[in-house]
PDB file of C-alpha atoms in Angstrom:
ATOM      1  CA  UNK S  60      38.848 153.899 103.042  1.00  0.00           C
ATOM      2  CA  UNK S  61      41.039 150.893 103.405  1.00  0.00           C
ATOM      3  CA  UNK S  62      44.568 150.865 100.864  1.00  0.00           C
ATOM      4  CA  UNK S  63      44.728 147.356  99.992  1.00  0.00           C
ATOM      5  CA  UNK S  64      48.620 145.467 100.468  1.00  0.00           C
ATOM      6  CA  UNK S  65      48.229 145.011  96.425  1.00  0.00           C
ATOM      7  CA  UNK S  66      49.520 148.681  96.329  1.00  0.00           C
ATOM      8  CA  UNK S  67      52.603 148.195  97.782  1.00  0.00           C
ATOM      9  CA  UNK S  68      53.203 145.781  95.375  1.00  0.00           C
ATOM     10  CA  UNK S  69      57.549 146.007  95.304  1.00  0.00           C
ATOM     11  CA  UNK S  70      59.255 147.417  92.196  1.00  0.00           C
ATOM     12  CA  UNK S  71      60.484 145.229  89.806  1.00  0.00           C
ATOM     13  CA  UNK S  72      64.188 147.380  90.076  1.00  0.00           C
ATOM     14  CA  UNK S  73      63.967 146.343  93.456  1.00  0.00           C
ATOM     15  CA  UNK S  74      65.996 142.564  92.901  1.00  0.00           C
ATOM     16  CA  UNK S  75      67.334 141.291  95.311  1.00  0.00           C
ATOM     17  CA  UNK S  76      68.803 144.661  96.949  1.00  0.00           C
ATOM     18  CA  UNK S  77      66.879 145.993  99.938  1.00  0.00           C
ATOM     19  CA  UNK S  78      64.466 149.028  99.717  1.00  0.00           C
ATOM     20  CA  UNK S  79      62.809 151.434 100.996  1.00  0.00           C
ATOM     21  CA  UNK S  80      59.326 152.845  99.976  1.00  0.00           C
ATOM     22  CA  UNK S  81      59.199 156.552 100.169  1.00  0.00           C
ATOM     23  CA  UNK S  82      60.953 159.594  97.484  1.00  0.00           C
ATOM     24  CA  UNK S  83      61.692 161.933 100.342  1.00  0.00           C
ATOM     25  CA  UNK S  84      64.833 160.105 101.226  1.00  0.00           C
ATOM     26  CA  UNK S  85      66.424 160.961  98.270  1.00  0.00           C
ATOM     27  CA  UNK S  86      65.796 164.944  98.972  1.00  0.00           C
ATOM     28  CA  UNK S  87      68.377 164.835 102.816  1.00  0.00           C
ATOM     29  CA  UNK S  88      71.253 165.864 102.655  1.00  0.00           C
ATOM     30  CA  UNK S  89      71.507 163.641 105.726  1.00  0.00           C
ATOM     31  CA  UNK S  90      69.834 160.644 107.584  1.00  0.00           C
ATOM     32  CA  UNK S  91      69.377 160.057 111.323  1.00  0.00           C
ATOM     33  CA  UNK S  92      68.633 157.125 112.187  1.00  0.00           C
ATOM     34  CA  UNK S  93      68.253 158.058 115.908  1.00  0.00           C
ATOM     35  CA  UNK S  94      67.734 155.445 117.729  1.00  0.00           C
ATOM     36  CA  UNK S  95      70.381 152.870 116.744  1.00  0.00           C
ATOM     37  CA  UNK S  96      72.622 156.240 117.264  1.00  0.00           C
ATOM     38  CA  UNK S  97      73.793 156.568 113.798  1.00  0.00           C
ATOM     39  CA  UNK S  98      73.779 158.521 110.773  1.00  0.00           C
ATOM     40  CA  UNK S  99      74.762 158.988 107.179  1.00  0.00           C
ATOM     41  CA  UNK S 100      77.430 161.698 107.687  1.00  0.00           C
ATOM     42  CA  UNK S 101      78.985 160.768 111.328  1.00  0.00           C
ATOM     43  CA  UNK S 102      79.308 157.270 109.721  1.00  0.00           C
ATOM     44  CA  UNK S 103      80.181 155.031 107.254  1.00  0.00           C
ATOM     45  CA  UNK S 104      77.724 153.092 107.287  1.00  0.00           C
ATOM     46  CA  UNK S 105      78.163 151.308 103.865  1.00  0.00           C
ATOM     47  CA  UNK S 106      82.145 150.547 105.204  1.00  0.00           C
ATOM     48  CA  UNK S 107      80.657 149.251 108.878  1.00  0.00           C
ATOM     49  CA  UNK S 108      77.755 146.767 107.390  1.00  0.00           C
ATOM     50  CA  UNK S 109      77.873 146.849 103.571  1.00  0.00           C
ATOM     51  CA  UNK S 110      78.344 142.772 104.479  1.00  0.00           C
ATOM     52  CA  UNK S 111      75.532 142.136 105.915  1.00  0.00           C
ATOM     53  CA  UNK S 112      74.083 139.076 104.712  1.00  0.00           C
ATOM     54  CA  UNK S 113      71.762 137.514 108.027  1.00  0.00           C
ATOM     55  CA  UNK S 114      70.266 140.649 110.679  1.00  0.00           C
ATOM     56  CA  UNK S 115      68.557 137.957 113.925  1.00  0.00           C
ATOM     57  CA  UNK S 116      66.365 140.594 116.256  1.00  0.00           C
ATOM     58  CA  UNK S 117      64.445 139.590 119.798  1.00  0.00           C
ATOM     59  CA  UNK S 118      63.800 141.293 122.182  1.00  0.00           C
ATOM     60  CA  UNK S 119      66.048 141.477 125.093  1.00  0.00           C
ATOM     61  CA  UNK S 120      69.441 143.473 124.548  1.00  0.00           C
ATOM     62  CA  UNK S 121      71.479 140.401 126.496  1.00  0.00           C
ATOM     63  CA  UNK S 122      70.024 137.792 124.663  1.00  0.00           C
ATOM     64  CA  UNK S 123      70.903 139.406 120.920  1.00  0.00           C
ATOM     65  CA  UNK S 124      74.419 140.130 122.886  1.00  0.00           C
ATOM     66  CA  UNK S 125      74.177 135.805 124.020  1.00  0.00           C
ATOM     67  CA  UNK S 126      73.734 135.419 120.427  1.00  0.00           C
ATOM     68  CA  UNK S 127      76.637 137.194 118.216  1.00  0.00           C
ATOM     69  CA  UNK S 128      78.341 135.579 120.930  1.00  0.00           C
ATOM     70  CA  UNK S 129      77.563 131.766 120.359  1.00  0.00           C
ATOM     71  CA  UNK S 130      77.477 132.516 116.788  1.00  0.00           C
ATOM     72  CA  UNK S 131      80.766 133.406 116.711  1.00  0.00           C
ATOM     73  CA  UNK S 132      82.019 130.579 118.202  1.00  0.00           C
ATOM     74  CA  UNK S 133      79.848 129.158 115.620  1.00  0.00           C
ATOM     75  CA  UNK S 134      81.692 130.645 112.364  1.00  0.00           C
ATOM     76  CA  UNK S 135      84.733 130.081 113.453  1.00  0.00           C
ATOM     77  CA  UNK S 136      85.666 134.251 114.047  1.00  0.00           C
ATOM     78  CA  UNK S 137      85.112 134.490 117.852  1.00  0.00           C
ATOM     79  CA  UNK S 138      88.195 136.194 119.163  1.00  0.00           C
ATOM     80  CA  UNK S 139      88.836 135.827 123.426  1.00  0.00           C
ATOM     81  CA  UNK S 140      89.705 139.805 123.238  1.00  0.00           C
ATOM     82  CA  UNK S 141      86.715 140.243 121.224  1.00  0.00           C
ATOM     83  CA  UNK S 142      83.861 142.416 123.604  1.00  0.00           C
ATOM     84  CA  UNK S 143      81.864 143.102 120.839  1.00  0.00           C
ATOM     85  CA  UNK S 144      81.535 146.580 121.392  1.00  0.00           C
ATOM     86  CA  UNK S 145      77.493 148.145 120.880  1.00  0.00           C
ATOM     87  CA  UNK S 146      77.233 149.204 117.914  1.00  0.00           C
ATOM     88  CA  UNK S 147      74.574 151.895 118.968  1.00  0.00           C
ATOM     89  CA  UNK S 148      76.465 152.992 122.042  1.00  0.00           C
ATOM     90  CA  UNK S 149      74.933 155.981 123.330  1.00  0.00           C
ATOM     91  CA  UNK S 150      71.122 155.310 123.119  1.00  0.00           C
ATOM     92  CA  UNK S 151      69.775 153.632 125.069  1.00  0.00           C
ATOM     93  CA  UNK S 152      66.077 151.651 123.493  1.00  0.00           C
ATOM     94  CA  UNK S 153      68.118 149.500 120.986  1.00  0.00           C
ATOM     95  CA  UNK S 154      71.481 147.286 121.944  1.00  0.00           C
ATOM     96  CA  UNK S 155      73.480 146.331 117.867  1.00  0.00           C
ATOM     97  CA  UNK S 156      75.714 143.567 117.495  1.00  0.00           C
ATOM     98  CA  UNK S 157      77.754 142.782 114.380  1.00  0.00           C
ATOM     99  CA  UNK S 158      80.807 139.440 113.820  1.00  0.00           C
ATOM    100  CA  UNK S 159      81.058 138.968 109.991  1.00  0.00           C
ATOM    101  CA  UNK S 160      78.446 138.734 107.849  1.00  0.00           C
ATOM    102  CA  UNK S 161      76.075 138.704 110.994  1.00  0.00           C
ATOM    103  CA  UNK S 162      74.133 140.895 112.747  1.00  0.00           C
ATOM    104  CA  UNK S 163      72.236 140.989 115.722  1.00  0.00           C
ATOM    105  CA  UNK S 164      70.188 143.877 117.543  1.00  0.00           C
ATOM    106  CA  UNK S 165      67.458 144.143 120.294  1.00  0.00           C
ATOM    107  CA  UNK S 166      63.793 144.982 118.899  1.00  0.00           C
ATOM    108  CA  UNK S 167      62.279 145.377 123.083  1.00  0.00           C
ATOM    109  CA  UNK S 168      58.698 143.796 123.445  1.00  0.00           C
ATOM    110  CA  UNK S 169      55.930 145.325 121.003  1.00  0.00           C
ATOM    111  CA  UNK S 170      55.020 146.201 117.171  1.00  0.00           C
ATOM    112  CA  UNK S 171      55.414 150.295 118.269  1.00  0.00           C
ATOM    113  CA  UNK S 172      58.630 149.583 120.015  1.00  0.00           C
ATOM    114  CA  UNK S 173      59.672 146.273 117.251  1.00  0.00           C
ATOM    115  CA  UNK S 174      58.235 148.524 114.141  1.00  0.00           C
ATOM    116  CA  UNK S 175      60.432 151.250 114.423  1.00  0.00           C
ATOM    117  CA  UNK S 176      64.154 149.568 114.960  1.00  0.00           C
ATOM    118  CA  UNK S 177      62.637 147.854 111.482  1.00  0.00           C
ATOM    119  CA  UNK S 178      61.498 151.847 110.059  1.00  0.00           C
ATOM    120  CA  UNK S 179      65.725 152.207 110.807  1.00  0.00           C
ATOM    121  CA  UNK S 180      66.911 148.804 110.246  1.00  0.00           C
ATOM    122  CA  UNK S 181      65.838 148.753 106.978  1.00  0.00           C
ATOM    123  CA  UNK S 182      67.096 152.276 106.134  1.00  0.00           C
ATOM    124  CA  UNK S 183      70.733 151.602 107.097  1.00  0.00           C
ATOM    125  CA  UNK S 184      70.885 148.605 105.276  1.00  0.00           C
ATOM    126  CA  UNK S 185      69.638 149.975 101.662  1.00  0.00           C
ATOM    127  CA  UNK S 186      72.314 152.953 102.582  1.00  0.00           C
ATOM    128  CA  UNK S 187      74.556 150.453 102.983  1.00  0.00           C
ATOM    129  CA  UNK S 188      73.501 148.646  99.779  1.00  0.00           C
ATOM    130  CA  UNK S 189      72.977 145.257 100.913  1.00  0.00           C
ATOM    131  CA  UNK S 190      71.853 142.684  98.959  1.00  0.00           C
ATOM    132  CA  UNK S 191      71.012 139.012  99.339  1.00  0.00           C
ATOM    133  CA  UNK S 192      69.845 139.895 103.362  1.00  0.00           C
ATOM    134  CA  UNK S 193      67.809 137.314 104.933  1.00  0.00           C
ATOM    135  CA  UNK S 194      65.355 139.071 109.324  1.00  0.00           C
ATOM    136  CA  UNK S 195      65.019 136.035 111.276  1.00  0.00           C
ATOM    137  CA  UNK S 196      63.190 137.094 114.630  1.00  0.00           C
ATOM    138  CA  UNK S 197      64.007 135.077 117.803  1.00  0.00           C
ATOM    139  CA  UNK S 198      62.602 135.075 120.504  1.00  0.00           C
ATOM    140  CA  UNK S 199      60.084 133.495 123.559  1.00  0.00           C
ATOM    141  CA  UNK S 200      56.596 133.252 123.398  1.00  0.00           C
ATOM    142  CA  UNK S 201      52.693 131.221 124.160  1.00  0.00           C
ATOM    143  CA  UNK S 202      52.221 128.193 123.065  1.00  0.00           C
ATOM    144  CA  UNK S 203      48.892 126.762 121.562  1.00  0.00           C
ATOM    145  CA  UNK S 204      48.400 122.662 122.226  1.00  0.00           C
ATOM    146  CA  UNK S 205      52.729 122.279 122.287  1.00  0.00           C
ATOM    147  CA  UNK S 206      54.936 120.672 124.566  1.00  0.00           C
ATOM    148  CA  UNK S 207      57.017 123.383 126.691  1.00  0.00           C
ATOM    149  CA  UNK S 208      59.812 124.056 124.436  1.00  0.00           C
ATOM    150  CA  UNK S 209      58.506 123.740 121.233  1.00  0.00           C
ATOM    151  CA  UNK S 210      60.362 125.858 118.763  1.00  0.00           C
ATOM    152  CA  UNK S 211      57.485 127.361 115.959  1.00  0.00           C
ATOM    153  CA  UNK S 212      57.934 128.643 112.453  1.00  0.00           C
ATOM    154  CA  UNK S 213      55.663 130.967 111.516  1.00  0.00           C
ATOM    155  CA  UNK S 214      54.097 129.735 108.161  1.00  0.00           C
ATOM    156  CA  UNK S 215      52.260 133.376 108.402  1.00  0.00           C
ATOM    157  CA  UNK S 216      51.240 136.153 111.217  1.00  0.00           C
ATOM    158  CA  UNK S 217      47.626 136.786 112.168  1.00  0.00           C
ATOM    159  CA  UNK S 218      45.708 138.698 113.946  1.00  0.00           C
ATOM    160  CA  UNK S 219      43.825 138.362 117.398  1.00  0.00           C
ATOM    161  CA  UNK S 220      40.120 138.013 115.139  1.00  0.00           C
ATOM    162  CA  UNK S 221      42.439 135.120 112.995  1.00  0.00           C
ATOM    163  CA  UNK S 222      43.386 136.852 109.369  1.00  0.00           C
ATOM    164  CA  UNK S 223      47.049 137.670 107.883  1.00  0.00           C
ATOM    165  CA  UNK S 224      47.004 140.902 108.484  1.00  0.00           C
ATOM    166  CA  UNK S 225      48.456 144.295 109.695  1.00  0.00           C
ATOM    167  CA  UNK S 226      45.996 147.203 110.039  1.00  0.00           C
ATOM    168  CA  UNK S 227      48.449 150.669 110.679  1.00  0.00           C
ATOM    169  CA  UNK S 228      46.333 153.914 111.544  1.00  0.00           C
ATOM    170  CA  UNK S 229      48.102 156.120 108.170  1.00  0.00           C
ATOM    171  CA  UNK S 230      46.505 159.726 107.481  1.00  0.00           C
ATOM    172  CA  UNK S 231      43.235 159.459 109.796  1.00  0.00           C
ATOM    173  CA  UNK S 232      42.510 155.898 107.183  1.00  0.00           C
ATOM    174  CA  UNK S 233      42.912 152.326 107.787  1.00  0.00           C
ATOM    175  CA  UNK S 234      46.509 150.054 105.547  1.00  0.00           C
ATOM    176  CA  UNK S 235      46.185 146.346 105.680  1.00  0.00           C
ATOM    177  CA  UNK S 236      49.457 144.849 105.114  1.00  0.00           C
ATOM    178  CA  UNK S 237      50.604 141.623 104.282  1.00  0.00           C
ATOM    179  CA  UNK S 238      51.956 139.552 106.961  1.00  0.00           C
ATOM    180  CA  UNK S 239      52.962 136.610 104.373  1.00  0.00           C
ATOM    181  CA  UNK S 240      56.601 135.278 105.573  1.00  0.00           C
ATOM    182  CA  UNK S 241      58.991 132.908 102.794  1.00  0.00           C
ATOM    183  CA  UNK S 242      57.172 129.372 103.192  1.00  0.00           C
ATOM    184  CA  UNK S 243      60.860 128.381 101.239  1.00  0.00           C
ATOM    185  CA  UNK S 244      63.220 129.876 104.066  1.00  0.00           C
ATOM    186  CA  UNK S 245      60.537 128.016 106.309  1.00  0.00           C
ATOM    187  CA  UNK S 246      61.236 124.314 105.160  1.00  0.00           C
ATOM    188  CA  UNK S 247      64.751 125.122 105.045  1.00  0.00           C
ATOM    189  CA  UNK S 248      64.485 126.456 108.742  1.00  0.00           C
ATOM    190  CA  UNK S 249      62.517 122.758 109.844  1.00  0.00           C
ATOM    191  CA  UNK S 250      65.280 121.344 108.130  1.00  0.00           C
ATOM    192  CA  UNK S 251      68.032 122.307 109.898  1.00  0.00           C
ATOM    193  CA  UNK S 252      66.146 120.766 113.770  1.00  0.00           C
ATOM    194  CA  UNK S 253      65.865 117.600 112.133  1.00  0.00           C
ATOM    195  CA  UNK S 254      69.321 117.758 110.975  1.00  0.00           C
ATOM    196  CA  UNK S 255      70.742 119.158 114.604  1.00  0.00           C
ATOM    197  CA  UNK S 256      67.847 116.178 116.050  1.00  0.00           C
ATOM    198  CA  UNK S 257      68.111 118.039 119.552  1.00  0.00           C
ATOM    199  CA  UNK S 258      64.211 119.837 120.487  1.00  0.00           C
ATOM    200  CA  UNK S 259      61.107 119.697 118.918  1.00  0.00           C
ATOM    201  CA  UNK S 260      59.749 122.034 115.801  1.00  0.00           C
ATOM    202  CA  UNK S 261      57.221 122.822 113.704  1.00  0.00           C
ATOM    203  CA  UNK S 262      55.024 125.835 111.763  1.00  0.00           C
ATOM    204  CA  UNK S 263      52.213 126.998 112.063  1.00  0.00           C
ATOM    205  CA  UNK S 264      50.989 129.916 112.555  1.00  0.00           C
ATOM    206  CA  UNK S 265      51.467 133.264 114.760  1.00  0.00           C
ATOM    207  CA  UNK S 266      49.043 135.680 116.836  1.00  0.00           C
ATOM    208  CA  UNK S 267      50.380 138.373 117.059  1.00  0.00           C
ATOM    209  CA  UNK S 268      48.542 141.108 120.203  1.00  0.00           C
ATOM    210  CA  UNK S 269      48.567 144.524 121.465  1.00  0.00           C
ATOM    211  CA  UNK S 270      48.814 142.931 124.921  1.00  0.00           C
ATOM    212  CA  UNK S 271      50.408 140.558 126.973  1.00  0.00           C
ATOM    213  CA  UNK S 272      46.816 140.249 129.372  1.00  0.00           C
ATOM    214  CA  UNK S 273      43.512 140.392 128.114  1.00  0.00           C
ATOM    215  CA  UNK S 274      44.862 140.148 124.217  1.00  0.00           C
ATOM    216  CA  UNK S 275      45.833 137.796 125.286  1.00  0.00           C
ATOM    217  CA  UNK S 276      42.979 135.350 126.599  1.00  0.00           C
ATOM    218  CA  UNK S 277      44.699 135.372 129.658  1.00  0.00           C
ATOM    219  CA  UNK S 278      43.614 135.411 133.435  1.00  0.00           C
ATOM    220  CA  UNK S 279      46.164 137.147 135.965  1.00  0.00           C
ATOM    221  CA  UNK S 280      46.136 140.511 134.781  1.00  0.00           C
ATOM    222  CA  UNK S 281      44.827 143.941 136.383  1.00  0.00           C
ATOM    223  CA  UNK S 282      41.596 142.935 134.728  1.00  0.00           C
ATOM    224  CA  UNK S 283      39.435 140.411 133.274  1.00  0.00           C
ATOM    225  CA  UNK S 284      35.797 140.045 131.998  1.00  0.00           C
ATOM    226  CA  UNK S 285      35.496 136.917 130.861  1.00  0.00           C
ATOM    227  CA  UNK S 286      35.697 133.531 132.502  1.00  0.00           C
ATOM    228  CA  UNK S 287      38.032 130.434 132.247  1.00  0.00           C
ATOM    229  CA  UNK S 288      35.204 128.537 130.179  1.00  0.00           C
ATOM    230  CA  UNK S 289      35.474 131.451 127.874  1.00  0.00           C
ATOM    231  CA  UNK S 290      38.876 132.277 127.750  1.00  0.00           C
ATOM    232  CA  UNK S 291      39.397 128.105 126.329  1.00  0.00           C
ATOM    233  CA  UNK S 292      36.578 128.918 123.545  1.00  0.00           C
ATOM    234  CA  UNK S 293      38.934 131.184 122.044  1.00  0.00           C
ATOM    235  CA  UNK S 294      42.130 129.794 122.091  1.00  0.00           C
ATOM    236  CA  UNK S 295      40.289 126.445 120.778  1.00  0.00           C
ATOM    237  CA  UNK S 296      39.253 128.683 117.974  1.00  0.00           C
ATOM    238  CA  UNK S 297      42.665 129.874 117.963  1.00  0.00           C
ATOM    239  CA  UNK S 298      44.316 126.260 117.415  1.00  0.00           C
ATOM    240  CA  UNK S 299      41.683 125.063 114.451  1.00  0.00           C
ATOM    241  CA  UNK S 300      42.084 129.107 112.610  1.00  0.00           C
ATOM    242  CA  UNK S 301      46.452 127.054 112.369  1.00  0.00           C
ATOM    243  CA  UNK S 302      46.926 129.664 115.429  1.00  0.00           C
ATOM    244  CA  UNK S 303      50.680 127.536 117.260  1.00  0.00           C
ATOM    245  CA  UNK S 304      51.731 130.251 119.037  1.00  0.00           C
ATOM    246  CA  UNK S 305      51.557 133.841 120.858  1.00  0.00           C
ATOM    247  CA  UNK S 306      53.487 137.041 120.393  1.00  0.00           C
ATOM    248  CA  UNK S 307      53.375 140.833 119.890  1.00  0.00           C
ATOM    249  CA  UNK S 308      55.165 141.859 117.009  1.00  0.00           C
ATOM    250  CA  UNK S 309      55.415 139.004 114.387  1.00  0.00           C
ATOM    251  CA  UNK S 310      52.955 141.458 111.791  1.00  0.00           C
ATOM    252  CA  UNK S 311      54.549 144.211 111.869  1.00  0.00           C
ATOM    253  CA  UNK S 312      57.389 141.739 111.720  1.00  0.00           C
ATOM    254  CA  UNK S 313      56.084 139.886 108.595  1.00  0.00           C
ATOM    255  CA  UNK S 314      54.957 142.970 106.908  1.00  0.00           C
ATOM    256  CA  UNK S 315      57.865 145.882 106.812  1.00  0.00           C
ATOM    257  CA  UNK S 316      60.099 142.843 106.090  1.00  0.00           C
ATOM    258  CA  UNK S 317      57.922 141.562 102.952  1.00  0.00           C
ATOM    259  CA  UNK S 318      57.864 145.601 101.432  1.00  0.00           C
ATOM    260  CA  UNK S 319      61.721 146.146 102.339  1.00  0.00           C
ATOM    261  CA  UNK S 320      62.073 142.394  99.739  1.00  0.00           C
ATOM    262  CA  UNK S 321      64.014 140.678 103.596  1.00  0.00           C
ATOM    263  CA  UNK S 322      63.056 137.286 102.884  1.00  0.00           C
ATOM    264  CA  UNK S 323      61.738 137.087 106.756  1.00  0.00           C
ATOM    265  CA  UNK S 324      60.758 134.176 109.409  1.00  0.00           C
ATOM    266  CA  UNK S 325      60.192 134.097 113.078  1.00  0.00           C
ATOM    267  CA  UNK S 326      61.882 131.797 115.258  1.00  0.00           C
ATOM    268  CA  UNK S 327      60.145 131.147 118.764  1.00  0.00           C
ATOM    269  CA  UNK S 328      60.060 128.896 121.572  1.00  0.00           C
ATOM    270  CA  UNK S 329      57.035 128.383 123.198  1.00  0.00           C
ATOM    271  CA  UNK S 330      57.492 128.392 126.686  1.00  0.00           C
ATOM    272  CA  UNK S 331      54.125 126.891 128.637  1.00  0.00           C
ATOM    273  CA  UNK S 332      50.854 126.021 126.724  1.00  0.00           C
ATOM    274  CA  UNK S 333      48.412 128.650 127.052  1.00  0.00           C
ATOM    275  CA  UNK S 334      45.766 125.723 127.322  1.00  0.00           C
ATOM    276  CA  UNK S 335      47.398 124.609 130.579  1.00  0.00           C
ATOM    277  CA  UNK S 336      47.711 127.433 132.896  1.00  0.00           C
ATOM    278  CA  UNK S 337      48.277 131.132 131.954  1.00  0.00           C
ATOM    279  CA  UNK S 338      51.630 131.893 133.729  1.00  0.00           C
ATOM    280  CA  UNK S 339      55.139 130.707 133.814  1.00  0.00           C
ATOM    281  CA  UNK S 340      56.148 127.737 136.730  1.00  0.00           C
ATOM    282  CA  UNK S 341      59.149 126.415 135.019  1.00  0.00           C
ATOM    283  CA  UNK S 342      62.871 126.890 136.517  1.00  0.00           C
ATOM    284  CA  UNK S 343      65.214 129.678 135.896  1.00  0.00           C
ATOM    285  CA  UNK S 344      66.993 126.552 134.096  1.00  0.00           C
ATOM    286  CA  UNK S 345      65.151 125.218 131.785  1.00  0.00           C
ATOM    287  CA  UNK S 346      63.366 128.458 131.036  1.00  0.00           C
ATOM    288  CA  UNK S 347      66.769 129.319 129.919  1.00  0.00           C
ATOM    289  CA  UNK S 348      67.295 125.851 128.059  1.00  0.00           C
ATOM    290  CA  UNK S 349      64.058 126.790 125.608  1.00  0.00           C
ATOM    291  CA  UNK S 350      65.442 130.116 125.399  1.00  0.00           C
ATOM    292  CA  UNK S 351      68.841 129.544 124.041  1.00  0.00           C
ATOM    293  CA  UNK S 352      67.126 127.000 120.970  1.00  0.00           C
ATOM    294  CA  UNK S 353      65.479 129.572 118.160  1.00  0.00           C
ATOM    295  CA  UNK S 354      69.605 130.604 118.387  1.00  0.00           C
ATOM    296  CA  UNK S 355      70.863 127.090 118.038  1.00  0.00           C
ATOM    297  CA  UNK S 356      68.652 126.223 114.737  1.00  0.00           C
ATOM    298  CA  UNK S 357      68.731 130.171 113.373  1.00  0.00           C
ATOM    299  CA  UNK S 358      73.223 129.553 114.687  1.00  0.00           C
ATOM    300  CA  UNK S 359      73.030 125.952 112.397  1.00  0.00           C
ATOM    301  CA  UNK S 360      70.878 127.625 109.466  1.00  0.00           C
ATOM    302  CA  UNK S 361      72.968 130.339 109.131  1.00  0.00           C
ATOM    303  CA  UNK S 362      76.398 128.657 109.534  1.00  0.00           C
ATOM    304  CA  UNK S 363      75.087 126.444 107.077  1.00  0.00           C
ATOM    305  CA  UNK S 364      73.876 128.615 104.079  1.00  0.00           C
ATOM    306  CA  UNK S 365      77.481 129.930 103.948  1.00  0.00           C
ATOM    307  CA  UNK S 366      79.466 126.843 104.164  1.00  0.00           C
ATOM    308  CA  UNK S 367      76.725 126.315 101.054  1.00  0.00           C
ATOM    309  CA  UNK S 368      78.028 129.413  99.509  1.00  0.00           C
ATOM    310  CA  UNK S 369      80.840 128.914 100.685  1.00  0.00           C
ATOM    311  CA  UNK S 370      81.547 125.603  98.671  1.00  0.00           C
ATOM    312  CA  UNK S 371      80.229 127.332  94.762  1.00  0.00           C
TER     313      UNK S 371
END
């Protein structure tokens, strides 16, 4: 039995607030956000996080710390004496940092890891009574038919069959959810890239896979049951379906943000063109510069949004 994503529409009562769709939460005396090392009984969630308007998530803890340091400078909030403490200190699962209205948090690699983080992040924003929150995933990816260093803003996340869906088994049933993302936000980010004029940015579909090697048609894993020709044919089919990059988190990110009424985008830089190879051969310095591009783009967007709010 399959439950279509149309059965999980946002309630009109959510309006601009963060939605949770779990009636059991209301009966809990305390909500322990175990993997974030936070809880409603031990932390004043509204006081700590109630002003959050932007959440940036990415796989690596060090990258998300680097982002909070970068955005602090961009917003004029940097303090040389500020160490930007890890708000999830006490757990080795995720790292979280905050400056002003911006939250930066790591999510690890793959759908299971980011899913756990998102469940607790969404509840955190809900308990903090946040409104008008924008969540953006920044990261790296393998490109298809693009020059390395191109930034891809995701139009929609598709699975390995090129379908815009996330399928999950819940209580033995197949639950299918939409992986559409905010088209207006994607266009705003593309415009920001044009204003910066520092690197190429495109809007395209992103293929989200369950595996880094065979699931992404690589030839360099421990196992490979297909030929180079079969790999190239598959990647050509992906390109024809509008796919411009491949990563491992966007589908559940899109689905969960949509369900919780969060405006969301995925912004990933391509480190290589998968039609030309599977392994990274660029220097460390080149790869480091590539990895900075999503944070530069998102930083410009946040700064622009906050400036517009001040003027209004």
